[in-house]
Amino acid sequence: MVCPFVAEFFSEKIGRKRTLILFSLPMIVGNFITIFANRIVHFYVARFLIGLTEDCIFSIIPVYSAEISENHNRGTIGAMLLLFISLGHFTCSLILPHVTISVFSILSLIPTLLFVLIFGLLVPESPYFYLLNGKSDEAKGSLRKLREKHNVEDEFEEISKAVVELRSSAETNALKEFFSVKSSLKAFGLALTLMMLQQFTGLIYIIDYTQKIFDSAATPLAGDVSIILVTLVQVISIASFTNIIERVRRSIFLLVSAIIIFLLQIAMGIFFCLQQLRVNLSLISWLPVVCFMLYIIAYRAGIGSISYIFPAEVLQPNVKSLETTIVISLGLLVEFGIATLFPMVTNSVGFFIPFWIFACASCLAIAFIWLYVPKTTGKSFLDI
């Protein structure tokens, strides 16, 4: 919860790019520790360091990707974050059961080191950051590199207009503006509510306890095999989503996603309720695996992806970093609470209660999306 605030501070002071490179270092150190770890305290320290990098990624990359994108591909580029996270889950489920922790830690270093080299050498800083700091030439150079063309005057002018608007309130304290400007507070409320509802659709519970849930449901496949299938479906669904996100209104994606998740959570709740009543469910023992696959598709193609893109789109640029940080931090707090408390609920009353609680949250999400989420697809920051 604390790390996004630290990352946000560095992001405003030294830039999005340098912050991402700086915060990749804890993950490198953490993986080096686990290569040689032989005491439990080593794993605690390593996991803490890796967590610093993870939290920075979730708070800085959505802002950075939104600022380097064009209006027509902002959603696609924003969704790349979750695509590669899902690829990470999939490769973990394939590789980790067959290698030692030391070997896996060595393999985990490869993408991080590649990031530092490739991102550090080839990818420019956000043009918005340059303009916010009065560096027009650097901003133009960044745009030319990103667009791979020399003439970027039209887009530069559009970005400049957005920056001029927020420059008029640049001397206003971001925290003061956060609470005093009605439109800023409303946008924050929309982004925060969507993030809270996304967390309460239960992904962290499902991902962390997939194998236990499948084993408890006595599915035809072993729990570890089921996890591979679920993570593979996750990759395929996000990859498909990134290709069509700009062609369909994101509010439609959100609404369909929430409706499907609601129905699946109800089905899972009924399944485990009947199982607890000792009803013979052998004929439909496959249902949890199918429901989880459909859930992953619906989640990743809708509320799971868009809730991270949405704040970077609707929050005003001069308070975007602060408000995005708060949204992400509170989302992490709720995620921690769900991952910690809901297994206790499961142990006390069974699997069905958490699923019905998640179904209620999904029902609220349907109403919220229908009534309040605005259209942002294809619009510039200035339009929004």
Coordinates of C-alpha atoms in Angstrom, one line a residue:
M1 CA 0.0 0.0 0.0
V2 CA 2.9 2.4 0.7
C3 CA 4.9 1.7 -2.3
P4 CA 2.6 3.4 -4.9
F5 CA 2.9 6.7 -3.0
V6 CA 6.7 6.4 -3.1
A7 CA 6.6 5.5 -6.8
E8 CA 4.3 8.4 -7.5
F9 CA 6.7 10.8 -5.8
F10 CA 9.6 9.6 -7.9
S11 CA 7.4 9.6 -11.1
E12 CA 6.7 13.3 -10.7
K13 CA 10.3 14.2 -9.8
I14 CA 12.4 12.1 -12.1
G15 CA 9.9 10.9 -14.7
R16 CA 7.9 7.7 -15.4
K17 CA 10.8 6.0 -17.3
R18 CA 13.5 6.5 -14.7
T19 CA 11.1 5.5 -11.9
L20 CA 10.2 2.2 -13.6
I21 CA 14.0 1.4 -14.1
L22 CA 14.7 2.4 -10.5
F23 CA 12.0 0.2 -9.1
S24 CA 13.0 -2.8 -11.2
L25 CA 16.1 -3.0 -9.0
P26 CA 14.3 -4.5 -6.0
M27 CA 13.0 -7.3 -8.1
I28 CA 16.5 -8.1 -9.4
V29 CA 17.9 -8.1 -5.9
G30 CA 14.9 -10.2 -4.6
N31 CA 15.4 -12.9 -7.2
F32 CA 19.2 -13.0 -6.5
I33 CA 18.4 -13.6 -2.8
T34 CA 16.1 -16.5 -3.6
I35 CA 18.7 -18.1 -5.7
F36 CA 20.9 -18.6 -2.7
A37 CA 18.2 -18.5 0.1
N38 CA 18.4 -21.2 2.8
R39 CA 16.5 -19.6 5.6
I40 CA 12.8 -18.5 5.8
V41 CA 13.8 -14.9 6.6
H42 CA 15.6 -14.7 3.2
F43 CA 12.3 -15.5 1.5
Y44 CA 10.5 -12.8 3.5
V45 CA 13.0 -10.2 2.5
A46 CA 13.1 -11.3 -1.2
R47 CA 9.3 -11.4 -1.4
F48 CA 9.1 -7.9 0.1
L49 CA 11.6 -6.5 -2.4
I50 CA 9.8 -8.2 -5.3
G51 CA 6.5 -6.7 -4.0
L52 CA 8.0 -3.2 -4.2
T53 CA 8.6 -3.7 -7.9
E54 CA 5.1 -5.2 -8.5
D55 CA 3.3 -2.3 -6.7
C56 CA 5.3 0.3 -8.7
I57 CA 4.4 -1.4 -11.9
F58 CA 0.6 -1.3 -11.2
S59 CA 0.8 2.4 -10.3
I60 CA 3.2 3.8 -12.9
I61 CA 2.7 1.7 -16.1
P62 CA -1.0 2.6 -16.6
V63 CA -0.1 6.3 -16.4
Y64 CA 2.9 5.9 -18.7
S65 CA 1.2 3.7 -21.3
A66 CA -1.8 6.1 -21.5
E67 CA 0.6 9.1 -22.0
I68 CA 2.6 7.5 -24.8
S69 CA -0.4 6.1 -26.6
E70 CA -2.5 7.6 -29.4
N71 CA -6.3 7.9 -29.0
H72 CA -7.0 4.9 -31.2
N73 CA -4.8 2.5 -29.4
R74 CA -4.7 3.6 -25.8
G75 CA -6.9 0.8 -24.6
T76 CA -4.8 -1.8 -26.5
I77 CA -1.5 -0.6 -25.1
G78 CA -3.0 -0.3 -21.6
A79 CA -4.2 -3.9 -21.7
M80 CA -0.7 -5.2 -22.5
L81 CA 0.2 -5.0 -18.8
L82 CA -2.4 -7.6 -17.9
L83 CA -1.5 -9.7 -21.0
F84 CA 2.1 -10.1 -19.8
I85 CA 1.0 -10.7 -16.2
S86 CA -1.2 -13.5 -17.4
L87 CA 1.7 -14.9 -19.5
G88 CA 3.7 -14.8 -16.2
H89 CA 1.0 -16.8 -14.4
F90 CA 0.9 -19.4 -17.3
T91 CA 4.7 -19.9 -17.4
C92 CA 4.8 -20.2 -13.6
S93 CA 2.1 -23.0 -13.7
L94 CA 4.1 -24.8 -16.4
I95 CA 7.6 -24.5 -15.2
L96 CA 7.6 -24.1 -11.4
P97 CA 6.4 -27.6 -10.4
H98 CA 9.4 -29.1 -12.3
V99 CA 12.3 -27.0 -11.2
T100 CA 13.9 -25.9 -7.9
I101 CA 13.2 -22.4 -6.5
S102 CA 16.9 -21.5 -7.3
V103 CA 16.5 -22.4 -11.0
F104 CA 13.1 -20.6 -11.2
S105 CA 14.6 -17.5 -9.6
I106 CA 17.4 -17.5 -12.3
L107 CA 14.7 -17.8 -15.0
S108 CA 12.7 -14.9 -13.3
L109 CA 15.7 -12.6 -13.6
I110 CA 15.8 -12.8 -17.4
P111 CA 12.7 -10.7 -18.2
T112 CA 13.6 -8.1 -15.6
L113 CA 17.2 -7.7 -16.9
L114 CA 15.8 -7.5 -20.5
F115 CA 13.4 -4.8 -19.3
V116 CA 16.2 -2.7 -17.8
L117 CA 18.3 -3.0 -21.0
I118 CA 15.6 -2.6 -23.7
F119 CA 13.4 -0.1 -21.9
G120 CA 16.4 1.8 -20.6
L121 CA 18.1 2.1 -24.0
L122 CA 15.3 2.2 -26.5
V123 CA 12.1 3.6 -25.0
P124 CA 11.6 7.4 -24.5
E125 CA 10.2 9.2 -21.5
S126 CA 6.5 10.3 -21.7
P127 CA 6.0 13.5 -23.7
Y128 CA 3.5 14.6 -21.1
F129 CA 6.1 14.5 -18.4
Y130 CA 8.5 16.6 -20.5
L131 CA 5.9 19.2 -21.3
L132 CA 4.7 19.4 -17.7
N133 CA 8.3 20.3 -16.8
G134 CA 8.7 22.8 -19.6
K135 CA 10.9 20.7 -21.9
S136 CA 9.2 21.2 -25.3
D137 CA 12.1 20.0 -27.4
E138 CA 12.5 16.8 -25.4
A139 CA 8.7 16.3 -25.7
K140 CA 8.9 16.6 -29.5
G141 CA 11.8 14.2 -29.6
S142 CA 10.0 11.7 -27.5
L143 CA 6.9 11.9 -29.8
R144 CA 9.0 11.5 -32.9
K145 CA 10.7 8.4 -31.5
L146 CA 7.3 6.9 -30.4
R147 CA 5.6 7.6 -33.7
E148 CA 8.6 6.9 -35.9
K149 CA 8.0 10.0 -38.0
H150 CA 9.4 13.6 -38.0
N151 CA 6.1 15.6 -38.4
V152 CA 4.3 15.3 -35.0
E153 CA 3.1 18.9 -34.9
D154 CA -0.6 18.1 -34.8
E155 CA -0.4 15.7 -31.9
F156 CA 2.2 17.9 -30.1
E157 CA -0.3 20.8 -30.3
E158 CA -3.1 18.6 -28.8
I159 CA -0.9 17.5 -25.9
S160 CA 0.2 21.1 -25.4
K161 CA -3.4 22.2 -25.1
A162 CA -4.1 19.6 -22.5
V163 CA -0.9 20.7 -20.6
V164 CA -1.9 24.4 -20.9
E165 CA -5.2 23.6 -19.2
L166 CA -3.6 22.0 -16.3
R167 CA -0.8 24.5 -16.1
S168 CA -3.4 27.1 -15.3
S169 CA -3.8 25.2 -12.0
A170 CA -0.3 24.0 -11.8
E171 CA 0.5 26.1 -8.8
T172 CA -2.5 24.6 -7.0
N173 CA -1.6 21.9 -4.6
A174 CA -2.6 18.5 -6.0
L175 CA -4.1 17.4 -2.7
K176 CA -6.1 20.7 -2.5
E177 CA -7.3 20.3 -6.1
F178 CA -8.2 16.7 -5.4
F179 CA -10.8 17.8 -2.8
S180 CA -11.8 21.2 -4.1
V181 CA -12.6 20.6 -7.8
K182 CA -15.9 18.8 -8.2
S183 CA -15.0 17.2 -11.6
S184 CA -11.7 15.8 -10.2
L185 CA -13.5 14.4 -7.1
K186 CA -16.2 12.8 -9.3
A187 CA -13.6 11.2 -11.6
F188 CA -11.8 9.8 -8.6
G189 CA -15.0 8.4 -7.2
L190 CA -15.8 6.6 -10.5
A191 CA -12.3 5.2 -10.7
L192 CA -12.2 4.1 -7.1
T193 CA -15.6 2.5 -7.2
L194 CA -14.8 0.5 -10.3
M195 CA -11.5 -0.7 -8.7
M196 CA -13.3 -1.8 -5.5
L197 CA -16.0 -3.6 -7.4
Q198 CA -13.3 -5.3 -9.6
Q199 CA -11.5 -6.6 -6.5
F200 CA -14.8 -7.9 -5.1
T201 CA -15.4 -10.0 -8.1
G202 CA -12.9 -12.3 -6.3
L203 CA -10.0 -12.8 -8.7
I204 CA -7.4 -12.9 -5.9
Y205 CA -9.4 -15.6 -4.1
I206 CA -9.9 -17.7 -7.2
I207 CA -6.2 -17.4 -8.4
D208 CA -4.6 -18.0 -5.0
Y209 CA -6.9 -21.0 -4.1
T210 CA -7.6 -22.5 -7.6
Q211 CA -5.9 -25.8 -6.8
K212 CA -7.6 -26.1 -3.4
I213 CA -11.0 -25.3 -4.9
F214 CA -10.6 -27.8 -7.7
D215 CA -9.4 -30.5 -5.3
S216 CA -12.3 -29.8 -3.0
A217 CA -14.8 -30.0 -5.9
A218 CA -13.3 -33.3 -7.0
T219 CA -13.0 -32.2 -10.6
P220 CA -12.0 -34.9 -13.2
L221 CA -8.6 -33.2 -13.7
A222 CA -5.9 -32.8 -11.0
G223 CA -5.7 -29.4 -9.4
D224 CA -2.3 -28.5 -10.9
V225 CA -3.5 -29.5 -14.4
S226 CA -6.6 -27.4 -14.0
I227 CA -4.5 -24.4 -13.0
I228 CA -2.5 -24.7 -16.3
L229 CA -5.7 -24.8 -18.3
V230 CA -7.1 -21.8 -16.4
T231 CA -4.0 -19.7 -16.9
L232 CA -3.8 -20.7 -20.6
V233 CA -7.4 -19.5 -21.1
Q234 CA -6.4 -16.3 -19.2
V235 CA -3.6 -15.6 -21.8
I236 CA -5.8 -16.3 -24.8
S237 CA -8.7 -14.2 -23.5
I238 CA -6.5 -11.1 -22.8
A239 CA -4.7 -11.5 -26.1
S240 CA -8.1 -11.6 -27.9
F241 CA -9.3 -8.6 -25.8
T242 CA -6.3 -6.5 -26.7
N243 CA -7.1 -6.9 -30.4
I244 CA -10.7 -5.7 -30.2
I245 CA -10.7 -3.3 -27.2
E246 CA -10.7 -0.2 -29.6
R247 CA -13.5 -1.5 -31.7
V248 CA -16.2 -1.8 -29.0
R249 CA -17.1 0.7 -26.3
R250 CA -15.3 -0.2 -23.1
S251 CA -18.6 0.3 -21.1
I252 CA -20.1 -2.5 -23.2
F253 CA -17.1 -4.8 -22.3
L254 CA -17.5 -3.8 -18.7
L255 CA -21.3 -4.5 -18.6
V256 CA -21.1 -7.9 -20.4
S257 CA -18.1 -8.9 -18.2
A258 CA -20.0 -8.1 -15.0
I259 CA -23.1 -9.9 -16.1
I260 CA -21.2 -13.1 -17.0
I261 CA -19.2 -13.0 -13.8
F262 CA -22.4 -12.6 -11.7
L263 CA -24.0 -15.6 -13.3
L264 CA -20.9 -17.7 -12.9
Q265 CA -20.5 -16.8 -9.2
I266 CA -24.1 -17.7 -8.6
A267 CA -23.5 -21.1 -10.3
M268 CA -20.4 -21.8 -8.3
G269 CA -22.1 -20.8 -5.1
I270 CA -25.0 -23.2 -5.8
F271 CA -22.5 -26.0 -6.7
F272 CA -20.6 -25.8 -3.5
C273 CA -23.8 -25.3 -1.4
L274 CA -25.2 -28.6 -2.9
Q275 CA -21.8 -30.3 -2.3
Q276 CA -21.9 -29.2 1.4
L277 CA -25.4 -30.7 1.6
R278 CA -23.8 -33.9 0.4
V279 CA -25.7 -34.0 -2.9
N280 CA -24.1 -36.3 -5.5
L281 CA -22.6 -34.0 -8.1
S282 CA -20.4 -36.5 -10.0
L283 CA -22.2 -35.9 -13.2
I284 CA -21.3 -32.2 -13.1
S285 CA -17.9 -32.4 -11.4
W286 CA -16.5 -30.6 -14.5
L287 CA -18.6 -27.5 -13.7
P288 CA -16.0 -25.6 -11.6
V289 CA -13.3 -25.9 -14.2
V290 CA -15.6 -24.6 -17.0
C291 CA -16.9 -21.8 -14.7
F292 CA -13.3 -20.8 -13.8
M293 CA -12.3 -20.7 -17.4
L294 CA -15.3 -18.6 -18.4
Y295 CA -14.7 -16.4 -15.4
I296 CA -11.1 -15.7 -16.4
I297 CA -12.3 -14.8 -19.9
A298 CA -15.0 -12.5 -18.7
Y299 CA -12.8 -10.9 -16.1
R300 CA -9.7 -10.3 -18.3
A301 CA -11.8 -9.1 -21.3
G302 CA -13.7 -6.6 -19.2
I303 CA -13.6 -5.4 -15.6
G304 CA -10.2 -6.8 -14.8
S305 CA -8.4 -5.0 -17.6
I306 CA -10.5 -1.8 -17.9
S307 CA -10.4 -1.0 -14.2
Y308 CA -6.6 -0.4 -14.6
I309 CA -7.0 1.6 -17.8
F310 CA -9.9 3.7 -16.7
P311 CA -8.2 5.8 -14.0
A312 CA -5.4 6.8 -16.4
E313 CA -8.1 8.0 -18.9
V314 CA -10.6 9.9 -16.7
L315 CA -8.5 11.4 -14.0
Q316 CA -7.3 15.0 -14.6
P317 CA -3.6 15.1 -15.6
N318 CA -2.4 17.4 -12.7
V319 CA -3.8 15.1 -10.1
K320 CA -3.7 11.8 -12.1
S321 CA -0.6 10.4 -10.4
L322 CA -1.8 11.1 -6.9
E323 CA -5.3 9.8 -7.5
T324 CA -4.2 6.8 -9.4
T325 CA -1.8 6.0 -6.6
I326 CA -4.7 6.2 -4.0
V327 CA -6.9 4.1 -6.2
I328 CA -4.2 1.4 -6.6
S329 CA -3.3 1.5 -2.9
L330 CA -6.9 1.1 -1.7
G331 CA -7.3 -1.7 -4.3
L332 CA -4.3 -3.5 -2.8
L333 CA -5.7 -3.1 0.7
V334 CA -9.0 -4.7 -0.4
E335 CA -7.1 -7.4 -2.3
F336 CA -5.1 -8.2 0.9
G337 CA -8.3 -8.3 2.9
I338 CA -10.0 -10.7 0.5
A339 CA -7.0 -13.0 0.3
T340 CA -6.7 -13.0 4.1
L341 CA -10.3 -13.1 5.3
F342 CA -12.2 -15.1 2.7
P343 CA -10.2 -18.3 3.3
M344 CA -11.2 -18.0 7.0
V345 CA -14.9 -17.7 5.8
T346 CA -14.4 -20.8 3.6
N347 CA -13.0 -22.8 6.5
S348 CA -15.9 -21.8 8.7
V349 CA -18.9 -22.1 6.4
G350 CA -17.7 -23.5 3.1
F351 CA -16.8 -22.3 -0.4
F352 CA -20.3 -21.2 -1.3
I353 CA -20.5 -18.1 0.9
P354 CA -17.5 -16.3 -0.7
F355 CA -18.9 -17.0 -4.2
W356 CA -22.3 -15.6 -3.3
I357 CA -20.7 -12.5 -1.7
F358 CA -18.7 -12.0 -5.0
A359 CA -22.0 -12.4 -6.9
C360 CA -23.6 -9.6 -4.9
A361 CA -20.6 -7.4 -5.7
S362 CA -20.9 -8.2 -9.4
C363 CA -24.6 -7.3 -9.2
L364 CA -23.6 -3.9 -7.8
A365 CA -21.0 -3.6 -10.6
I366 CA -23.7 -4.1 -13.2
A367 CA -25.8 -1.3 -11.8
F368 CA -22.8 1.0 -11.4
I369 CA -21.5 0.5 -15.0
W370 CA -24.9 0.9 -16.5
L371 CA -25.6 4.2 -14.6
Y372 CA -22.3 5.9 -14.2
V373 CA -19.4 4.8 -16.3
P374 CA -18.8 7.3 -19.2
K375 CA -17.6 6.6 -22.7
T376 CA -13.9 7.1 -23.2
T377 CA -13.1 4.9 -26.2
G378 CA -11.3 6.9 -29.0
K379 CA -11.4 10.2 -27.1
S380 CA -8.4 12.4 -26.4
F381 CA -7.6 13.4 -22.8
L382 CA -8.8 16.9 -23.6
D383 CA -12.2 15.5 -24.8
I384 CA -12.5 13.4 -21.7

